[in-house]
Amino acid sequence: MTSDKPLLEVVDLRVSLNRGVDVVRGVSFNVHAKKVVSIVGESGSGKSMTVRAVMGLPPPLASLSGSIKLNGEELVGASERRLRRLRGSKIGMIFQDPMTALNPVIRVGDLIAEAVRLHNPRMSAKQAMQRAIELLETVAVPQPDVRVRQYSHEFSGGMRQRVMIAMAIANNPDVLIADEPTTALDVTVQAQIIEVLSNLRQMFPVGLVLITHDLGIVAGVADTVVVMYAGKVVETGPVRAIFRGSRHPYTRGLLSCLPSIEQKAGKLVPIPGNPPSLSARPSGCPFRPRCPMARDICSTEEPELRTVDDIETACHFAEELRTFDTSAFQTTAGSA
Amino acid sequence: MASASALSAHAPARSFRLARPALVVGIGILIFWVVVALTVEFWAPYEPLKIVSRKLQPPSFSHWLGTDALGRDVLIRTFYGAQYSLTIAVIVVAASVTIGSVVGALSGFFGGWPDSILMRLVDITLSFPPVLLAMSIAASLGPGVQNTAIAIVVVWWPVYARLMRGQVLDVLSRDHIEAAVAGGASRTRLLLKHILPLSWTPTIISATMDFGQVVLLAASLSFIGLGAKPPTPEWGSMISEGAAHFYSWWIAFGPGLAILSIGLGCNFIGDTLRDMLDPKDE
Amino acid sequence: MLTYIIRRLLAMPFLLLGVASLAFCLSHLTQADPLAALVSERQMNNPEVIAAAKERWGLDKSLPEQFVIYVTNLVSGDLGVSFRTRRPVLTDISERLPATLELVIAAMIVGTSSGILLGIVAARFRDKPIDYLARFFALFGSTIPVFWSGLLLLYILSVQFSLIPGPGRFDPRGQPPPFVTGMYTVDALIAGDFRGFLTALHYLVLPAFVLGWSVTGILARLVRASMLDVLGQDYILAARAKGAGERRTLFRHALPNAMIPTLTIIGYSFAYLITGAVLTESVFAWPGIGSYAVDSARTLDYPAIIGVSLVGASAFLLSNLVTDVTYAFANPRIKLS
């Protein structure tokens, strides 16, 4: 089921830090109910900055432009008061490292109950605690009535991340953003957390934004993929189309260790070279210095997103890439 | 706007530059007092003990900080006071750093029962509130500038002993020391060449900060009546005279300002040094 | 946890013994005849008194034996007799203790509350003018000589503006509240004497501020640094992501974490207060242990000075113990081993 109206619409979002560095340069994507949008990219690609802008929590002194619409309501330029109302009620967020994202001196139950009561001020403390216990049950934390009285340091990494999730879904938000929710966890726990997240969609019509390094997770749960590089979306489309026939050398590079999605996916292999620094971006296509098929035009013109088949791609040679051999990366890597 | 953002583009460099004025001000204050202490005899119009006017005169053009209970010029006496305070502070800090560092370094390096005994001694000394202990010692030794200095050293050296010992133990646990031991370096060589050069930074920072504190403590003892004796133009005893002539506020004003300025100067320098030498910050 | 407290308590007597031996060394350092420390001048010609003193303090015995006697006397509360007041030092001290406690507690309240507040404000408005102002005020507090700031403030506020009564503890024409704790403000409240409470408070305000300022300085710097550290943590962002407002984030989520490292310093700053109290009391003619110590030092009243040092050191050790235990309770993560 695809509802026609997206829950979250991001159009041409731009974020620049006070130092005059543009970290997000025109990002657009939509999130629909019960769907998972996965944002993929290396660190420094601007993906975390994008979701922080969506949460209305950009770093101090950063400036935003473009449009972020939640249920049709514009968030860019909205009052802090209004944003605070929406945060935690209509839009929730899960952080990368559950070790540092839970306040160490507040009991876990109080943390969750706080999330409930901030948006239901008339609810009694007792009711909120009852709700906290239910929420922990939802995310499959055993013995929730005991656990609410404990501190976060008494929880394992996976359990902490479940607490994080319980906190974020306390008010059944329309959109849930998960910023690399499994990166800091043990491999064995990662799948469980993804399952918890994925199952949320059966309980209420939430749209998920999943930021990750792990292409295996993307292949497993995402509906739409957004690939970011140097603050821009370089490719986006349905997950199958991207995995089957990506039209961007960067995405191809990320995928190069995945022969096909049918096989269980592995991790992201490094592409030779480093992403460009924010202050010294190369002219033309930002991926050019690392691209095995860069030509003259790539250094003069930055490619814009355009539709090729089912996919939107920002590469001058999207059409040619149908036959492009990703093994070129391995060769470059070997010679480097 | 453009220039502002260009400036802030180098945030670390900017904070480094911002830290500099404090250092300049701090060093400026200390240099001022050192120069005053060294040269005051040559340019001061009066002797510190000379009675130059009627007593208890408020500040005027001829006597900028007024005159004290005997009619002596307060400003000139304040300048002369730098001689006492700076001398005591230099001697005390130097002696405390030397004794403390040597004891701390040897104690930490060789360990064993001498280490335990020395550190217990340090613990006990540090469990006395400093002014009370210095007071008891100074009183036991009898009043006088010399005894004040001795008393403060007794109170102060354990701070450096503990600091140095901690540093030496920290450096000892690093890998390259093991490498030096494996390379056959002798113990003396190890201590002198490999450990001490890496251990002095916190001591230097601490000593800089403490210089102001020592000036203050010495003045406190004089204020109580245990340091320099009354006719001496010492800051603490001048403030004590000021307290006795409470309505003539100017008697205490100059010397107090002098102590405060040295304290601030040392703090400025110490803070900047810590930012510059301590890699943990930033 | 319990074993930790017990172990710390068991270590206390040994530390106190160390303190006592240092005091013993000091009392033997004195240039005066040790007998002079025990017997008043007038009695010096009375062989009976001298013999009694010699026997009680074992002055005719060897040093180690003297030490044992000295410690035994200490344990039984005998700190000797003051030259100046001709009374047992312990009596003098216990009479003056409430005044000092009142001053130190008041200074602690002033110092910690203003220090924490300044630190929060400075961190919240980092690098803004208000931050620099707060830091400068704090720096002043930790460098200014209390015996000078006390003098000047007393002159300005009392003589120039008549906002504050002169030195002392209570209106000399009035009657201090009946003795319960010995702290005038508390006793006045117990007696239901609100006017008396205000009078006592009026006398207390300035010395408490002057003394507390040093703690303000130390704390403000620390709270600022530790708030800045905490405000950069993920759980602060997580609190905001829940929809918590600025004030809630600052006080409910950031402050308790920032206070954990600060707590130790609050306890240790007690030492600064004891130190400062000695000088503050003598400026404000505050009839506590501090001014007693200063008067004793001025008159070279050795038994009194050493007695005060002993009491001060014990208070200091005890406060450090309390601090460490409180710290252990306040930080749920700490595991004491």
mmCIF file of C-alpha atoms in Angstrom, chain B residues 17-227:
data_model
loop_
_atom_site.group_PDB
_atom_site.id
_atom_site.type_symbol
_atom_site.label_atom_id
_atom_site.label_comp_id
_atom_site.label_asym_id
_atom_site.label_seq_id
_atom_site.Cartn_x
_atom_site.Cartn_y
_atom_site.Cartn_z
ATOM 1 C CA ARG B 17 45.127 33.976 19.317
ATOM 2 C CA LEU B 18 42.466 34.961 21.819
ATOM 3 C CA ALA B 19 44.416 33.203 24.524
ATOM 4 C CA ARG B 20 47.429 35.356 23.823
ATOM 5 C CA PRO B 21 46.236 38.710 25.212
ATOM 6 C CA ALA B 22 45.758 37.074 28.610
ATOM 7 C CA LEU B 23 49.343 35.838 28.470
ATOM 8 C CA VAL B 24 50.611 39.270 27.470
ATOM 9 C CA VAL B 25 48.659 40.974 30.250
ATOM 10 C CA GLY B 26 49.837 38.393 32.794
ATOM 11 C CA ILE B 27 53.475 38.686 31.838
ATOM 12 C CA GLY B 28 53.110 42.476 31.689
ATOM 13 C CA ILE B 29 51.851 42.584 35.275
ATOM 14 C CA LEU B 30 54.670 40.401 36.558
ATOM 15 C CA ILE B 31 57.337 42.318 34.647
ATOM 16 C CA PHE B 32 55.941 45.554 36.046
ATOM 17 C CA TRP B 33 56.313 44.337 39.618
ATOM 18 C CA VAL B 34 59.732 42.807 39.044
ATOM 19 C CA VAL B 35 60.982 46.063 37.533
ATOM 20 C CA VAL B 36 59.446 48.035 40.399
ATOM 21 C CA ALA B 37 61.052 45.752 42.975
ATOM 22 C CA LEU B 38 64.471 45.989 41.353
ATOM 23 C CA THR B 39 64.555 49.703 40.611
ATOM 24 C CA VAL B 40 62.319 51.429 43.143
ATOM 25 C CA GLU B 41 65.266 52.578 45.213
ATOM 26 C CA PHE B 42 66.659 54.581 42.324
ATOM 27 C CA TRP B 43 63.629 56.615 41.356
ATOM 28 C CA ALA B 44 61.389 56.739 44.403
ATOM 29 C CA PRO B 45 61.222 60.289 45.749
ATOM 30 C CA TYR B 46 61.034 59.096 49.357
ATOM 31 C CA GLU B 47 62.361 56.377 51.573
ATOM 32 C CA PRO B 48 59.650 53.906 52.604
ATOM 33 C CA LEU B 49 60.036 54.838 56.252
ATOM 34 C CA LYS B 50 60.263 58.577 55.717
ATOM 35 C CA ILE B 51 57.513 60.658 57.181
ATOM 36 C CA VAL B 52 56.538 62.949 54.350
ATOM 37 C CA SER B 53 53.327 64.574 55.392
ATOM 38 C CA ARG B 54 50.706 64.774 58.053
ATOM 39 C CA LYS B 55 49.327 61.399 59.088
ATOM 40 C CA LEU B 56 46.231 59.724 57.584
ATOM 41 C CA GLN B 57 45.944 62.108 54.619
ATOM 42 C CA PRO B 58 43.557 60.882 51.888
ATOM 43 C CA PRO B 59 44.896 60.490 48.330
ATOM 44 C CA SER B 60 46.027 63.738 46.731
ATOM 45 C CA PHE B 61 48.219 64.889 43.860
ATOM 46 C CA SER B 62 51.346 64.879 45.976
ATOM 47 C CA HIS B 63 50.556 61.505 47.590
ATOM 48 C CA TRP B 64 48.510 59.432 45.154
ATOM 49 C CA LEU B 65 47.453 56.833 47.679
ATOM 50 C CA GLY B 66 47.494 59.111 50.695
ATOM 51 C CA THR B 67 49.569 58.725 53.832
ATOM 52 C CA ASP B 68 49.438 56.190 56.632
ATOM 53 C CA ALA B 69 49.116 56.471 60.386
ATOM 54 C CA LEU B 70 52.627 57.900 60.700
ATOM 55 C CA GLY B 71 52.421 60.147 57.633
ATOM 56 C CA ARG B 72 54.376 57.902 55.251
ATOM 57 C CA ASP B 73 53.526 57.741 51.540
ATOM 58 C CA VAL B 74 51.369 54.629 50.937
ATOM 59 C CA LEU B 75 52.120 54.354 47.208
ATOM 60 C CA ILE B 76 55.868 54.409 47.716
ATOM 61 C CA ARG B 77 55.556 51.874 50.510
ATOM 62 C CA THR B 78 53.476 49.671 48.249
ATOM 63 C CA PHE B 79 56.199 49.797 45.596
ATOM 64 C CA TYR B 80 58.855 48.931 48.164
ATOM 65 C CA GLY B 81 56.628 46.097 49.360
ATOM 66 C CA ALA B 82 57.191 44.302 46.060
ATOM 67 C CA GLN B 83 60.760 43.642 47.173
ATOM 68 C CA TYR B 84 59.630 41.583 50.132
ATOM 69 C CA SER B 85 56.723 39.792 48.537
ATOM 70 C CA LEU B 86 58.476 38.844 45.313
ATOM 71 C CA THR B 87 61.625 37.702 47.090
ATOM 72 C CA ILE B 88 59.675 35.485 49.459
ATOM 73 C CA ALA B 89 57.533 34.085 46.652
ATOM 74 C CA VAL B 90 60.528 33.312 44.417
ATOM 75 C CA ILE B 91 62.430 31.614 47.217
ATOM 76 C CA VAL B 92 59.420 29.662 48.452
ATOM 77 C CA VAL B 93 58.318 28.463 45.029
ATOM 78 C CA ALA B 94 61.852 27.556 43.983
ATOM 79 C CA ALA B 95 62.519 25.668 47.204
ATOM 80 C CA SER B 96 59.156 23.904 47.202
ATOM 81 C CA VAL B 97 59.455 22.893 43.553
ATOM 82 C CA THR B 98 62.992 21.615 44.071
ATOM 83 C CA ILE B 99 62.288 19.649 47.244
ATOM 84 C CA GLY B 100 58.920 18.419 46.035
ATOM 85 C CA SER B 101 60.113 17.377 42.592
ATOM 86 C CA VAL B 102 63.174 15.548 43.839
ATOM 87 C CA VAL B 103 61.247 13.717 46.539
ATOM 88 C CA GLY B 104 58.326 12.989 44.248
ATOM 89 C CA ALA B 105 60.455 11.805 41.336
ATOM 90 C CA LEU B 106 62.662 9.539 43.454
ATOM 91 C CA SER B 107 59.704 8.258 45.402
ATOM 92 C CA GLY B 108 57.715 7.415 42.309
ATOM 93 C CA PHE B 109 60.701 6.003 40.439
ATOM 94 C CA PHE B 110 62.051 3.706 43.138
ATOM 95 C CA GLY B 111 58.801 2.891 44.922
ATOM 96 C CA GLY B 112 58.863 0.456 47.840
ATOM 97 C CA TRP B 113 58.580 1.385 51.489
ATOM 98 C CA PRO B 114 60.319 4.773 51.278
ATOM 99 C CA ASP B 115 57.664 5.703 48.743
ATOM 100 C CA SER B 116 54.860 4.628 51.085
ATOM 101 C CA ILE B 117 56.287 6.547 54.025
ATOM 102 C CA LEU B 118 56.937 9.715 52.028
ATOM 103 C CA MET B 119 53.489 9.659 50.514
ATOM 104 C CA ARG B 120 51.823 9.182 53.905
ATOM 105 C CA LEU B 121 53.791 12.203 55.100
ATOM 106 C CA VAL B 122 52.511 14.109 52.090
ATOM 107 C CA ASP B 123 48.934 13.002 52.809
ATOM 108 C CA ILE B 124 49.159 14.144 56.400
ATOM 109 C CA THR B 125 50.677 17.502 55.542
ATOM 110 C CA LEU B 126 48.043 18.092 52.894
ATOM 111 C CA SER B 127 45.281 17.260 55.340
ATOM 112 C CA PHE B 128 46.000 20.458 57.252
ATOM 113 C CA PRO B 129 44.280 23.568 55.984
ATOM 114 C CA PRO B 130 47.311 25.452 54.565
ATOM 115 C CA VAL B 131 46.916 28.743 56.414
ATOM 116 C CA LEU B 132 46.415 26.993 59.749
ATOM 117 C CA LEU B 133 49.502 24.826 59.302
ATOM 118 C CA ALA B 134 51.645 27.704 58.067
ATOM 119 C CA MET B 135 50.394 29.719 61.013
ATOM 120 C CA SER B 136 51.293 27.020 63.512
ATOM 121 C CA ILE B 137 54.741 26.552 62.039
ATOM 122 C CA ALA B 138 55.445 30.251 61.744
ATOM 123 C CA ALA B 139 54.278 30.766 65.312
ATOM 124 C CA SER B 140 56.401 27.859 66.524
ATOM 125 C CA LEU B 141 59.486 29.200 64.799
ATOM 126 C CA GLY B 142 58.787 32.702 65.959
ATOM 127 C CA PRO B 143 57.810 35.687 63.832
ATOM 128 C CA GLY B 144 59.981 37.003 60.999
ATOM 129 C CA VAL B 145 60.248 36.987 57.238
ATOM 130 C CA GLN B 146 62.654 34.032 57.168
ATOM 131 C CA ASN B 147 60.447 31.859 59.327
ATOM 132 C CA THR B 148 57.403 32.764 57.248
ATOM 133 C CA ALA B 149 59.229 31.513 54.169
ATOM 134 C CA ILE B 150 60.224 28.269 55.893
ATOM 135 C CA ALA B 151 56.673 27.733 57.106
ATOM 136 C CA ILE B 152 55.235 28.173 53.622
ATOM 137 C CA VAL B 153 57.785 25.801 52.092
ATOM 138 C CA VAL B 154 56.822 23.131 54.627
ATOM 139 C CA VAL B 155 53.191 23.595 53.651
ATOM 140 C CA TRP B 156 53.813 23.753 49.936
ATOM 141 C CA TRP B 157 56.383 21.150 48.902
ATOM 142 C CA PRO B 158 54.027 18.143 49.263
ATOM 143 C CA VAL B 159 51.855 19.526 46.469
ATOM 144 C CA TYR B 160 54.746 19.230 44.031
ATOM 145 C CA ALA B 161 55.877 15.891 45.431
ATOM 146 C CA ARG B 162 52.473 14.399 44.738
ATOM 147 C CA LEU B 163 52.285 16.012 41.315
ATOM 148 C CA MET B 164 55.751 14.875 40.252
ATOM 149 C CA ARG B 165 55.264 11.364 41.570
ATOM 150 C CA GLY B 166 52.031 10.984 39.635
ATOM 151 C CA GLN B 167 53.707 12.198 36.470
ATOM 152 C CA VAL B 168 56.693 9.896 36.865
ATOM 153 C CA LEU B 169 54.424 6.903 37.427
ATOM 154 C CA ASP B 170 52.385 7.891 34.404
ATOM 155 C CA VAL B 171 55.435 8.220 32.171
ATOM 156 C CA LEU B 172 56.882 4.975 33.543
ATOM 157 C CA SER B 173 53.840 3.084 32.331
ATOM 158 C CA ARG B 174 54.268 4.233 28.741
ATOM 159 C CA ASP B 175 55.618 1.929 26.077
ATOM 160 C CA HIS B 176 58.756 3.743 25.085
ATOM 161 C CA ILE B 177 60.089 3.463 28.631
ATOM 162 C CA GLU B 178 59.829 -0.281 28.411
ATOM 163 C CA ALA B 179 61.639 -0.006 25.122
ATOM 164 C CA ALA B 180 64.422 2.009 26.782
ATOM 165 C CA VAL B 181 64.701 -0.547 29.577
ATOM 166 C CA ALA B 182 64.830 -3.334 27.024
ATOM 167 C CA GLY B 183 67.521 -1.332 25.233
ATOM 168 C CA GLY B 184 69.679 -1.572 28.357
ATOM 169 C CA ALA B 185 69.460 1.998 29.656
ATOM 170 C CA SER B 186 70.726 2.373 33.222
ATOM 171 C CA ARG B 187 68.249 3.461 35.903
ATOM 172 C CA THR B 188 69.850 6.861 36.386
ATOM 173 C CA ARG B 189 69.902 7.451 32.674
ATOM 174 C CA LEU B 190 66.312 6.304 32.429
ATOM 175 C CA LEU B 191 65.185 8.787 35.057
ATOM 176 C CA LEU B 192 67.205 11.738 33.803
ATOM 177 C CA LYS B 193 66.894 11.290 30.051
ATOM 178 C CA HIS B 194 63.613 9.549 29.519
ATOM 179 C CA ILE B 195 61.289 10.296 32.393
ATOM 180 C CA LEU B 196 61.994 13.762 33.788
ATOM 181 C CA PRO B 197 61.834 15.618 30.466
ATOM 182 C CA LEU B 198 58.296 14.287 30.024
ATOM 183 C CA SER B 199 57.187 15.008 33.569
ATOM 184 C CA TRP B 200 57.883 18.663 34.208
ATOM 185 C CA THR B 201 54.947 20.289 32.384
ATOM 186 C CA PRO B 202 52.293 20.087 35.123
ATOM 187 C CA THR B 203 54.838 21.252 37.688
ATOM 188 C CA ILE B 204 55.655 24.343 35.640
ATOM 189 C CA ILE B 205 51.982 25.202 35.188
ATOM 190 C CA SER B 206 51.257 24.605 38.834
ATOM 191 C CA ALA B 207 54.257 26.611 39.994
ATOM 192 C CA THR B 208 53.176 29.568 37.854
ATOM 193 C CA MET B 209 49.685 29.509 39.304
ATOM 194 C CA ASP B 210 51.022 29.009 42.822
ATOM 195 C CA PHE B 211 53.319 32.024 42.677
ATOM 196 C CA GLY B 212 50.304 34.287 43.205
ATOM 197 C CA GLN B 213 49.006 32.016 45.959
ATOM 198 C CA VAL B 214 52.337 32.160 47.772
ATOM 199 C CA VAL B 215 52.381 35.952 47.608
ATOM 200 C CA LEU B 216 48.888 35.828 49.098
ATOM 201 C CA LEU B 217 49.779 33.340 51.820
ATOM 202 C CA ALA B 218 52.888 35.280 52.839
ATOM 203 C CA ALA B 219 50.820 38.449 53.015
ATOM 204 C CA SER B 220 48.173 36.597 55.034
ATOM 205 C CA LEU B 221 50.756 35.564 57.614
ATOM 206 C CA SER B 222 52.045 39.111 57.851
ATOM 207 C CA PHE B 223 48.491 40.349 58.156
ATOM 208 C CA ILE B 224 48.038 38.079 61.141
ATOM 209 C CA GLY B 225 51.269 39.432 62.564
ATOM 210 C CA LEU B 226 53.563 36.478 61.994
ATOM 211 C CA GLY B 227 55.554 37.735 59.019
#
